[in-house]
Amino acid sequence: MYLVVIAWIYVVLMMSVAEATNTNGTVLGAVVTFFLYGVGPAALVAYLMGTPARKRAIKKREAEELAQQQASAHAAVASSTGPATAGKTGDSPQDAR
């Protein structure tokens, strides 16, 4: 993905240099060429090509948060029912009587 962006920036940089060094060209024209033909489209392409990676990262983060919430809820249920069920297992001294 980044190879395309780097290559495009290189091509536009060469276009800008040609614009600046041409007898009819100006440095302002070179700067405008670099930003309008290079940086703007390259940033748009990089953003669009990075969309699937961002979606995967969001889904992964949400899955981790859900797993963490479920684990904490399970731990809370286990800790709240732990002492109540200890007397029913037959391990307490009262059951031995």
mmCIF file of N, CA, C and O in Angstrom:
data_model
loop_
_atom_site.group_PDB
_atom_site.id
_atom_site.type_symbol
_atom_site.label_atom_id
_atom_site.label_comp_id
_atom_site.label_asym_id
_atom_site.label_seq_id
_atom_site.Cartn_x
_atom_site.Cartn_y
_atom_site.Cartn_z
ATOM 1 N N MET A 1 0.817 -1.181 0.000
ATOM 2 C CA MET A 1 0.000 0.000 0.000
ATOM 3 C C MET A 1 0.868 1.255 0.000
ATOM 4 O O MET A 1 0.630 2.164 -0.773
ATOM 5 N N TYR A 2 1.847 1.272 0.858
ATOM 6 C CA TYR A 2 2.667 2.479 0.958
ATOM 7 C C TYR A 2 3.591 2.659 -0.238
ATOM 8 O O TYR A 2 3.994 3.779 -0.535
ATOM 9 N N LEU A 3 3.902 1.583 -0.926
ATOM 10 C CA LEU A 3 4.762 1.676 -2.100
ATOM 11 C C LEU A 3 4.107 2.537 -3.178
ATOM 12 O O LEU A 3 4.768 3.367 -3.808
ATOM 13 N N VAL A 4 2.813 2.376 -3.376
ATOM 14 C CA VAL A 4 2.089 3.179 -4.362
ATOM 15 C C VAL A 4 2.110 4.649 -3.960
ATOM 16 O O VAL A 4 2.346 5.530 -4.792
ATOM 17 N N VAL A 5 1.888 4.913 -2.696
ATOM 18 C CA VAL A 5 1.867 6.306 -2.216
ATOM 19 C C VAL A 5 3.241 6.945 -2.359
ATOM 20 O O VAL A 5 3.362 8.084 -2.827
ATOM 21 N N ILE A 6 4.294 6.217 -1.983
ATOM 22 C CA ILE A 6 5.657 6.752 -2.089
ATOM 23 C C ILE A 6 6.016 7.003 -3.548
ATOM 24 O O ILE A 6 6.606 8.044 -3.889
ATOM 25 N N ALA A 7 5.658 6.075 -4.425
ATOM 26 C CA ALA A 7 5.959 6.256 -5.847
ATOM 27 C C ALA A 7 5.213 7.464 -6.414
ATOM 28 O O ALA A 7 5.778 8.242 -7.200
ATOM 29 N N TRP A 8 3.961 7.625 -6.021
ATOM 30 C CA TRP A 8 3.193 8.762 -6.523
ATOM 31 C C TRP A 8 3.795 10.082 -6.025
ATOM 32 O O TRP A 8 3.888 11.046 -6.773
ATOM 33 N N ILE A 9 4.184 10.134 -4.771
ATOM 34 C CA ILE A 9 4.809 11.348 -4.240
ATOM 35 C C ILE A 9 6.105 11.651 -4.996
ATOM 36 O O ILE A 9 6.409 12.814 -5.296
ATOM 37 N N TYR A 10 6.875 10.615 -5.320
ATOM 38 C CA TYR A 10 8.114 10.810 -6.074
ATOM 39 C C TYR A 10 7.816 11.396 -7.451
ATOM 40 O O TYR A 10 8.475 12.345 -7.890
ATOM 41 N N VAL A 11 6.836 10.862 -8.137
ATOM 42 C CA VAL A 11 6.485 11.368 -9.467
ATOM 43 C C VAL A 11 6.043 12.826 -9.385
ATOM 44 O O VAL A 11 6.467 13.672 -10.180
ATOM 45 N N VAL A 12 5.227 13.146 -8.410
ATOM 46 C CA VAL A 12 4.743 14.514 -8.262
ATOM 47 C C VAL A 12 5.879 15.445 -7.851
ATOM 48 O O VAL A 12 5.930 16.603 -8.281
ATOM 49 N N LEU A 13 6.818 14.948 -7.053
ATOM 50 C CA LEU A 13 7.975 15.756 -6.698
ATOM 51 C C LEU A 13 8.785 16.104 -7.949
ATOM 52 O O LEU A 13 9.209 17.251 -8.116
ATOM 53 N N MET A 14 8.953 15.134 -8.825
ATOM 54 C CA MET A 14 9.673 15.402 -10.076
ATOM 55 C C MET A 14 8.892 16.383 -10.951
ATOM 56 O O MET A 14 9.487 17.250 -11.606
ATOM 57 N N MET A 15 7.568 16.286 -10.963
ATOM 58 C CA MET A 15 6.758 17.254 -11.701
ATOM 59 C C MET A 15 6.937 18.647 -11.111
ATOM 60 O O MET A 15 7.040 19.644 -11.853
ATOM 61 N N SER A 16 7.009 18.732 -9.806
ATOM 62 C CA SER A 16 7.177 20.035 -9.149
ATOM 63 C C SER A 16 8.535 20.635 -9.443
ATOM 64 O O SER A 16 8.659 21.849 -9.663
ATOM 65 N N VAL A 17 9.558 19.796 -9.434
ATOM 66 C CA VAL A 17 10.904 20.282 -9.762
ATOM 67 C C VAL A 17 10.935 20.788 -11.203
ATOM 68 O O VAL A 17 11.520 21.839 -11.491
ATOM 69 N N ALA A 18 10.299 20.062 -12.100
ATOM 70 C CA ALA A 18 10.243 20.504 -13.495
ATOM 71 C C ALA A 18 9.490 21.819 -13.614
ATOM 72 O O ALA A 18 9.872 22.693 -14.396
ATOM 73 N N GLU A 19 8.426 21.963 -12.841
ATOM 74 C CA GLU A 19 7.659 23.213 -12.855
ATOM 75 C C GLU A 19 8.510 24.379 -12.345
ATOM 76 O O GLU A 19 8.492 25.474 -12.900
ATOM 77 N N ALA A 20 9.265 24.143 -11.287
ATOM 78 C CA ALA A 20 10.056 25.223 -10.690
ATOM 79 C C ALA A 20 11.234 25.614 -11.562
ATOM 80 O O ALA A 20 11.630 26.783 -11.590
ATOM 81 N N THR A 21 11.821 24.660 -12.268
ATOM 82 C CA THR A 21 13.022 24.958 -13.055
ATOM 83 C C THR A 21 12.719 25.343 -14.501
ATOM 84 O O THR A 21 13.625 25.730 -15.229
ATOM 85 N N ASN A 22 11.475 25.250 -14.912
ATOM 86 C CA ASN A 22 11.109 25.628 -16.265
ATOM 87 C C ASN A 22 11.219 27.143 -16.403
ATOM 88 O O ASN A 22 11.018 27.894 -15.446
ATOM 89 N N THR A 23 11.510 27.618 -17.611
ATOM 90 C CA THR A 23 11.655 29.061 -17.813
ATOM 91 C C THR A 23 10.340 29.797 -17.602
ATOM 92 O O THR A 23 10.335 30.953 -17.167
ATOM 93 N N ASN A 24 9.239 29.155 -17.890
ATOM 94 C CA ASN A 24 7.930 29.783 -17.674
ATOM 95 C C ASN A 24 7.308 29.399 -16.337
ATOM 96 O O ASN A 24 6.247 29.906 -15.995
ATOM 97 N N GLY A 25 7.942 28.503 -15.579
ATOM 98 C CA GLY A 25 7.378 28.030 -14.323
ATOM 99 C C GLY A 25 7.772 28.908 -13.148
ATOM 100 O O GLY A 25 8.671 29.736 -13.226
ATOM 101 N N THR A 26 7.063 28.714 -12.045
ATOM 102 C CA THR A 26 7.349 29.455 -10.814
ATOM 103 C C THR A 26 7.441 28.476 -9.643
ATOM 104 O O THR A 26 6.970 27.342 -9.716
ATOM 105 N N VAL A 27 8.036 28.947 -8.584
ATOM 106 C CA VAL A 27 8.116 28.131 -7.377
ATOM 107 C C VAL A 27 6.721 27.968 -6.770
ATOM 108 O O VAL A 27 6.377 26.894 -6.262
ATOM 109 N N LEU A 28 5.915 28.993 -6.842
ATOM 110 C CA LEU A 28 4.546 28.890 -6.346
ATOM 111 C C LEU A 28 3.777 27.826 -7.123
ATOM 112 O O LEU A 28 3.042 27.033 -6.535
ATOM 113 N N GLY A 29 3.972 27.798 -8.422
ATOM 114 C CA GLY A 29 3.328 26.765 -9.239
ATOM 115 C C GLY A 29 3.808 25.376 -8.854
ATOM 116 O O GLY A 29 3.031 24.412 -8.850
ATOM 117 N N ALA A 30 5.094 25.262 -8.507
ATOM 118 C CA ALA A 30 5.634 23.968 -8.088
ATOM 119 C C ALA A 30 5.023 23.530 -6.763
ATOM 120 O O ALA A 30 4.682 22.353 -6.587
ATOM 121 N N VAL A 31 4.868 24.471 -5.842
ATOM 122 C CA VAL A 31 4.270 24.139 -4.540
ATOM 123 C C VAL A 31 2.808 23.730 -4.714
ATOM 124 O O VAL A 31 2.352 22.738 -4.129
ATOM 125 N N VAL A 32 2.085 24.467 -5.528
ATOM 126 C CA VAL A 32 0.679 24.134 -5.782
ATOM 127 C C VAL A 32 0.585 22.773 -6.459
ATOM 128 O O VAL A 32 -0.261 21.946 -6.104
ATOM 129 N N THR A 33 1.457 22.512 -7.428
ATOM 130 C CA THR A 33 1.470 21.212 -8.100
ATOM 131 C C THR A 33 1.735 20.101 -7.099
ATOM 132 O O THR A 33 1.056 19.065 -7.106
ATOM 133 N N PHE A 34 2.698 20.300 -6.206
ATOM 134 C CA PHE A 34 3.042 19.258 -5.250
ATOM 135 C C PHE A 34 1.883 18.952 -4.311
ATOM 136 O O PHE A 34 1.573 17.785 -4.046
ATOM 137 N N PHE A 35 1.217 19.982 -3.831
ATOM 138 C CA PHE A 35 0.128 19.739 -2.875
ATOM 139 C C PHE A 35 -1.164 19.270 -3.544
ATOM 140 O O PHE A 35 -1.828 18.371 -3.031
ATOM 141 N N LEU A 36 -1.515 19.856 -4.686
ATOM 142 C CA LEU A 36 -2.781 19.477 -5.311
ATOM 143 C C LEU A 36 -2.702 18.167 -6.088
ATOM 144 O O LEU A 36 -3.682 17.434 -6.163
ATOM 145 N N TYR A 37 -1.555 17.882 -6.680
ATOM 146 C CA TYR A 37 -1.409 16.638 -7.427
ATOM 147 C C TYR A 37 -0.763 15.532 -6.600
ATOM 148 O O TYR A 37 -0.853 14.365 -6.954
ATOM 149 N N GLY A 38 -0.104 15.895 -5.529
ATOM 150 C CA GLY A 38 0.651 14.904 -4.773
ATOM 151 C C GLY A 38 0.105 14.605 -3.400
ATOM 152 O O GLY A 38 -0.391 13.514 -3.131
ATOM 153 N N VAL A 39 0.222 15.558 -2.510
ATOM 154 C CA VAL A 39 -0.118 15.319 -1.110
ATOM 155 C C VAL A 39 -1.613 15.047 -0.928
ATOM 156 O O VAL A 39 -1.996 14.103 -0.228
ATOM 157 N N GLY A 40 -2.458 15.829 -1.571
ATOM 158 C CA GLY A 40 -3.903 15.644 -1.433
ATOM 159 C C GLY A 40 -4.370 14.271 -1.893
ATOM 160 O O GLY A 40 -4.970 13.514 -1.116
ATOM 161 N N PRO A 41 -4.124 13.907 -3.151
ATOM 162 C CA PRO A 41 -4.551 12.579 -3.609
ATOM 163 C C PRO A 41 -3.862 11.429 -2.869
ATOM 164 O O PRO A 41 -4.492 10.405 -2.603
ATOM 165 N N ALA A 42 -2.592 11.574 -2.527
ATOM 166 C CA ALA A 42 -1.884 10.504 -1.814
ATOM 167 C C ALA A 42 -2.482 10.299 -0.420
ATOM 168 O O ALA A 42 -2.634 9.160 0.029
ATOM 169 N N ALA A 43 -2.834 11.386 0.247
ATOM 170 C CA ALA A 43 -3.461 11.266 1.567
ATOM 171 C C ALA A 43 -4.830 10.596 1.450
ATOM 172 O O ALA A 43 -5.179 9.735 2.274
ATOM 173 N N LEU A 44 -5.594 10.942 0.425
ATOM 174 C CA LEU A 44 -6.900 10.331 0.217
ATOM 175 C C LEU A 44 -6.767 8.839 -0.066
ATOM 176 O O LEU A 44 -7.491 8.015 0.510
ATOM 177 N N VAL A 45 -5.838 8.471 -0.929
ATOM 178 C CA VAL A 45 -5.631 7.060 -1.263
ATOM 179 C C VAL A 45 -5.163 6.281 -0.033
ATOM 180 O O VAL A 45 -5.634 5.174 0.234
ATOM 181 N N ALA A 46 -4.239 6.847 0.728
ATOM 182 C CA ALA A 46 -3.752 6.166 1.935
ATOM 183 C C ALA A 46 -4.886 5.973 2.940
ATOM 184 O O ALA A 46 -5.000 4.913 3.566
ATOM 185 N N TYR A 47 -5.739 6.966 3.072
ATOM 186 C CA TYR A 47 -6.872 6.857 3.992
ATOM 187 C C TYR A 47 -7.843 5.773 3.535
ATOM 188 O O TYR A 47 -8.282 4.935 4.328
ATOM 189 N N LEU A 48 -8.182 5.778 2.263
ATOM 190 C CA LEU A 48 -9.129 4.791 1.739
ATOM 191 C C LEU A 48 -8.563 3.381 1.781
ATOM 192 O O LEU A 48 -9.289 2.423 2.063
ATOM 193 N N MET A 49 -7.278 3.230 1.501
ATOM 194 C CA MET A 49 -6.677 1.899 1.516
ATOM 195 C C MET A 49 -6.472 1.393 2.948
ATOM 196 O O MET A 49 -6.343 0.190 3.159
ATOM 197 N N GLY A 50 -6.448 2.282 3.915
ATOM 198 C CA GLY A 50 -6.284 1.884 5.304
ATOM 199 C C GLY A 50 -7.590 1.568 6.015
ATOM 200 O O GLY A 50 -7.583 1.127 7.160
ATOM 201 N N THR A 51 -8.719 1.758 5.340
ATOM 202 C CA THR A 51 -10.024 1.524 5.960
ATOM 203 C C THR A 51 -10.211 0.093 6.453
ATOM 204 O O THR A 51 -10.661 -0.107 7.590
ATOM 205 N N PRO A 52 -9.888 -0.932 5.671
ATOM 206 C CA PRO A 52 -10.063 -2.295 6.190
ATOM 207 C C PRO A 52 -9.231 -2.575 7.443
ATOM 208 O O PRO A 52 -9.703 -3.251 8.360
ATOM 209 N N ALA A 53 -8.032 -2.055 7.500
ATOM 210 C CA ALA A 53 -7.187 -2.258 8.681
ATOM 211 C C ALA A 53 -7.791 -1.573 9.903
ATOM 212 O O ALA A 53 -7.768 -2.116 11.011
ATOM 213 N N ARG A 54 -8.338 -0.385 9.716
ATOM 214 C CA ARG A 54 -8.980 0.308 10.836
ATOM 215 C C ARG A 54 -10.207 -0.452 11.318
ATOM 216 O O ARG A 54 -10.439 -0.571 12.521
ATOM 217 N N LYS A 55 -10.985 -1.007 10.383
ATOM 218 C CA LYS A 55 -12.170 -1.775 10.774
ATOM 219 C C LYS A 55 -11.771 -3.023 11.561
ATOM 220 O O LYS A 55 -12.418 -3.362 12.557
ATOM 221 N N ARG A 56 -10.714 -3.700 11.105
ATOM 222 C CA ARG A 56 -10.253 -4.879 11.840
ATOM 223 C C ARG A 56 -9.791 -4.509 13.240
ATOM 224 O O ARG A 56 -10.074 -5.225 14.214
ATOM 225 N N ALA A 57 -9.093 -3.396 13.372
ATOM 226 C CA ALA A 57 -8.609 -2.962 14.689
ATOM 227 C C ALA A 57 -9.776 -2.622 15.613
ATOM 228 O O ALA A 57 -9.755 -2.952 16.806
ATOM 229 N N ILE A 58 -10.806 -1.982 15.079
ATOM 230 C CA ILE A 58 -11.973 -1.635 15.891
ATOM 231 C C ILE A 58 -12.689 -2.893 16.349
ATOM 232 O O ILE A 58 -13.068 -3.024 17.525
ATOM 233 N N LYS A 59 -12.880 -3.861 15.442
ATOM 234 C CA LYS A 59 -13.554 -5.105 15.814
ATOM 235 C C LYS A 59 -12.744 -5.885 16.844
ATOM 236 O O LYS A 59 -13.297 -6.456 17.780
ATOM 237 N N LYS A 60 -11.428 -5.897 16.696
ATOM 238 C CA LYS A 60 -10.575 -6.599 17.650
ATOM 239 C C LYS A 60 -10.674 -5.956 19.027
ATOM 240 O O LYS A 60 -10.797 -6.642 20.040
ATOM 241 N N ARG A 61 -10.630 -4.624 19.068
ATOM 242 C CA ARG A 61 -10.729 -3.914 20.336
ATOM 243 C C ARG A 61 -12.086 -4.165 20.993
ATOM 244 O O ARG A 61 -12.167 -4.398 22.204
ATOM 245 N N GLU A 62 -13.165 -4.145 20.203
ATOM 246 C CA GLU A 62 -14.492 -4.402 20.758
ATOM 247 C C GLU A 62 -14.607 -5.829 21.287
ATOM 248 O O GLU A 62 -15.214 -6.063 22.334
ATOM 249 N N ALA A 63 -14.017 -6.782 20.567
ATOM 250 C CA ALA A 63 -14.056 -8.178 21.027
ATOM 251 C C ALA A 63 -13.286 -8.346 22.331
ATOM 252 O O ALA A 63 -13.724 -9.071 23.233
ATOM 253 N N GLU A 64 -12.146 -7.675 22.444
ATOM 254 C CA GLU A 64 -11.371 -7.746 23.681
ATOM 255 C C GLU A 64 -12.126 -7.118 24.843
ATOM 256 O O GLU A 64 -12.115 -7.649 25.953
ATOM 257 N N GLU A 65 -12.787 -5.984 24.592
ATOM 258 C CA GLU A 65 -13.568 -5.345 25.647
ATOM 259 C C GLU A 65 -14.730 -6.226 26.077
ATOM 260 O O GLU A 65 -15.019 -6.351 27.265
ATOM 261 N N LEU A 66 -15.392 -6.863 25.109
ATOM 262 C CA LEU A 66 -16.498 -7.751 25.435
ATOM 263 C C LEU A 66 -16.018 -8.950 26.244
ATOM 264 O O LEU A 66 -16.646 -9.334 27.234
ATOM 265 N N ALA A 67 -14.887 -9.517 25.850
ATOM 266 C CA ALA A 67 -14.335 -10.655 26.588
ATOM 267 C C ALA A 67 -13.952 -10.248 28.010
ATOM 268 O O ALA A 67 -14.175 -11.003 28.967
ATOM 269 N N GLN A 68 -13.404 -9.051 28.154
ATOM 270 C CA GLN A 68 -13.027 -8.568 29.476
ATOM 271 C C GLN A 68 -14.275 -8.335 30.337
ATOM 272 O O GLN A 68 -14.292 -8.693 31.527
ATOM 273 N N GLN A 69 -15.322 -7.790 29.754
ATOM 274 C CA GLN A 69 -16.561 -7.575 30.498
ATOM 275 C C GLN A 69 -17.185 -8.903 30.910
ATOM 276 O O GLN A 69 -17.664 -9.043 32.036
ATOM 277 N N GLN A 70 -17.172 -9.871 29.999
ATOM 278 C CA GLN A 70 -17.736 -11.176 30.323
ATOM 279 C C GLN A 70 -16.920 -11.869 31.411
ATOM 280 O O GLN A 70 -17.477 -12.511 32.295
ATOM 281 N N ALA A 71 -15.599 -11.731 31.352
ATOM 282 C CA ALA A 71 -14.744 -12.351 32.367
ATOM 283 C C ALA A 71 -14.975 -11.710 33.728
ATOM 284 O O ALA A 71 -15.052 -12.406 34.743
ATOM 285 N N SER A 72 -15.111 -10.395 33.763
ATOM 286 C CA SER A 72 -15.349 -9.736 35.048
ATOM 287 C C SER A 72 -16.741 -10.071 35.575
ATOM 288 O O SER A 72 -16.930 -10.235 36.775
ATOM 289 N N ALA A 73 -17.725 -10.185 34.683
ATOM 290 C CA ALA A 73 -19.069 -10.566 35.118
ATOM 291 C C ALA A 73 -19.070 -12.000 35.631
ATOM 292 O O ALA A 73 -19.708 -12.300 36.648
ATOM 293 N N HIS A 74 -18.355 -12.874 34.963
ATOM 294 C CA HIS A 74 -18.265 -14.269 35.403
ATOM 295 C C HIS A 74 -17.558 -14.354 36.755
ATOM 296 O O HIS A 74 -17.964 -15.112 37.632
ATOM 297 N N ALA A 75 -16.528 -13.563 36.923
ATOM 298 C CA ALA A 75 -15.801 -13.558 38.196
ATOM 299 C C ALA A 75 -16.686 -13.010 39.314
ATOM 300 O O ALA A 75 -16.652 -13.503 40.445
ATOM 301 N N ALA A 76 -17.477 -12.003 38.993
ATOM 302 C CA ALA A 76 -18.370 -11.439 40.009
ATOM 303 C C ALA A 76 -19.440 -12.445 40.404
ATOM 304 O O ALA A 76 -19.774 -12.590 41.586
ATOM 305 N N VAL A 77 -19.973 -13.172 39.443
ATOM 306 C CA VAL A 77 -20.989 -14.181 39.744
ATOM 307 C C VAL A 77 -20.373 -15.317 40.546
ATOM 308 O O VAL A 77 -20.947 -15.802 41.516
ATOM 309 N N ALA A 78 -19.171 -15.727 40.177
ATOM 310 C CA ALA A 78 -18.497 -16.820 40.882
ATOM 311 C C ALA A 78 -18.154 -16.419 42.314
ATOM 312 O O ALA A 78 -18.281 -17.219 43.242
ATOM 313 N N SER A 79 -17.745 -15.186 42.516
ATOM 314 C CA SER A 79 -17.390 -14.762 43.872
ATOM 315 C C SER A 79 -18.634 -14.561 44.732
ATOM 316 O O SER A 79 -18.602 -14.783 45.934
ATOM 317 N N SER A 80 -19.741 -14.153 44.123
ATOM 318 C CA SER A 80 -20.954 -13.951 44.922
ATOM 319 C C SER A 80 -21.632 -15.269 45.259
ATOM 320 O O SER A 80 -22.280 -15.388 46.280
ATOM 321 N N THR A 81 -21.496 -16.276 44.419
ATOM 322 C CA THR A 81 -22.113 -17.566 44.700
ATOM 323 C C THR A 81 -21.155 -18.525 45.372
ATOM 324 O O THR A 81 -21.572 -19.569 45.845
ATOM 325 N N GLY A 82 -19.894 -18.191 45.452
ATOM 326 C CA GLY A 82 -18.894 -19.083 46.035
ATOM 327 C C GLY A 82 -19.170 -19.437 47.483
ATOM 328 O O GLY A 82 -19.307 -20.607 47.826
ATOM 329 N N PRO A 83 -19.306 -18.504 48.412
ATOM 330 C CA PRO A 83 -19.566 -18.845 49.815
ATOM 331 C C PRO A 83 -20.940 -19.481 50.024
ATOM 332 O O PRO A 83 -21.121 -20.319 50.886
ATOM 333 N N ALA A 84 -21.933 -19.140 49.250
ATOM 334 C CA ALA A 84 -23.270 -19.694 49.426
ATOM 335 C C ALA A 84 -23.299 -21.171 49.057
ATOM 336 O O ALA A 84 -24.026 -21.951 49.660
ATOM 337 N N THR A 85 -22.520 -21.582 48.102
ATOM 338 C CA THR A 85 -22.524 -22.980 47.688
ATOM 339 C C THR A 85 -21.543 -23.814 48.487
ATOM 340 O O THR A 85 -21.587 -25.034 48.419
ATOM 341 N N ALA A 86 -20.674 -23.187 49.251
ATOM 342 C CA ALA A 86 -19.690 -23.953 50.025
ATOM 343 C C ALA A 86 -20.378 -24.795 51.084
ATOM 344 O O ALA A 86 -19.955 -25.896 51.390
ATOM 345 N N GLY A 87 -21.466 -24.319 51.658
ATOM 346 C CA GLY A 87 -22.177 -25.070 52.677
ATOM 347 C C GLY A 87 -22.966 -26.227 52.100
ATOM 348 O O GLY A 87 -23.314 -27.157 52.793
ATOM 349 N N LYS A 88 -23.257 -26.233 50.822
ATOM 350 C CA LYS A 88 -24.074 -27.263 50.216
ATOM 351 C C LYS A 88 -23.258 -28.428 49.669
ATOM 352 O O LYS A 88 -23.819 -29.405 49.228
ATOM 353 N N THR A 89 -21.962 -28.324 49.708
ATOM 354 C CA THR A 89 -21.150 -29.377 49.095
ATOM 355 C C THR A 89 -20.852 -30.515 50.044
ATOM 356 O O THR A 89 -20.349 -31.532 49.638
ATOM 357 N N GLY A 90 -21.151 -30.343 51.297
ATOM 358 C CA GLY A 90 -20.848 -31.401 52.256
ATOM 359 C C GLY A 90 -19.483 -31.282 52.857
ATOM 360 O O GLY A 90 -19.037 -32.172 53.574
ATOM 361 N N ASP A 91 -18.799 -30.182 52.619
ATOM 362 C CA ASP A 91 -17.463 -29.995 53.153
ATOM 363 C C ASP A 91 -17.467 -29.271 54.495
ATOM 364 O O ASP A 91 -16.450 -29.209 55.164
ATOM 365 N N SER A 92 -18.582 -28.732 54.885
ATOM 366 C CA SER A 92 -18.602 -27.954 56.108
ATOM 367 C C SER A 92 -18.722 -28.882 57.320
ATOM 368 O O SER A 92 -19.260 -29.972 57.231
ATOM 369 N N PRO A 93 -18.256 -28.446 58.471
ATOM 370 C CA PRO A 93 -18.355 -29.276 59.682
ATOM 371 C C PRO A 93 -19.800 -29.517 60.099
ATOM 372 O O PRO A 93 -20.103 -30.513 60.754
ATOM 373 N N GLN A 94 -20.726 -28.645 59.754
ATOM 374 C CA GLN A 94 -22.111 -28.834 60.121
ATOM 375 C C GLN A 94 -22.715 -30.035 59.433
ATOM 376 O O GLN A 94 -23.597 -30.686 59.954
ATOM 377 N N ASP A 95 -22.241 -30.343 58.198
ATOM 378 C CA ASP A 95 -22.759 -31.507 57.472
ATOM 379 C C ASP A 95 -22.295 -32.805 58.069
ATOM 380 O O ASP A 95 -22.918 -33.837 57.877
ATOM 381 N N ALA A 96 -21.216 -32.786 58.788
ATOM 382 C CA ALA A 96 -20.669 -34.019 59.366
ATOM 383 C C ALA A 96 -21.503 -34.499 60.550
ATOM 384 O O ALA A 96 -21.426 -35.622 60.941
ATOM 385 N N ARG A 97 -22.263 -33.620 61.166
ATOM 386 C CA ARG A 97 -23.061 -34.005 62.338
ATOM 387 C C ARG A 97 -24.176 -34.866 62.004
ATOM 388 O O ARG A 97 -24.877 -35.265 61.373
#
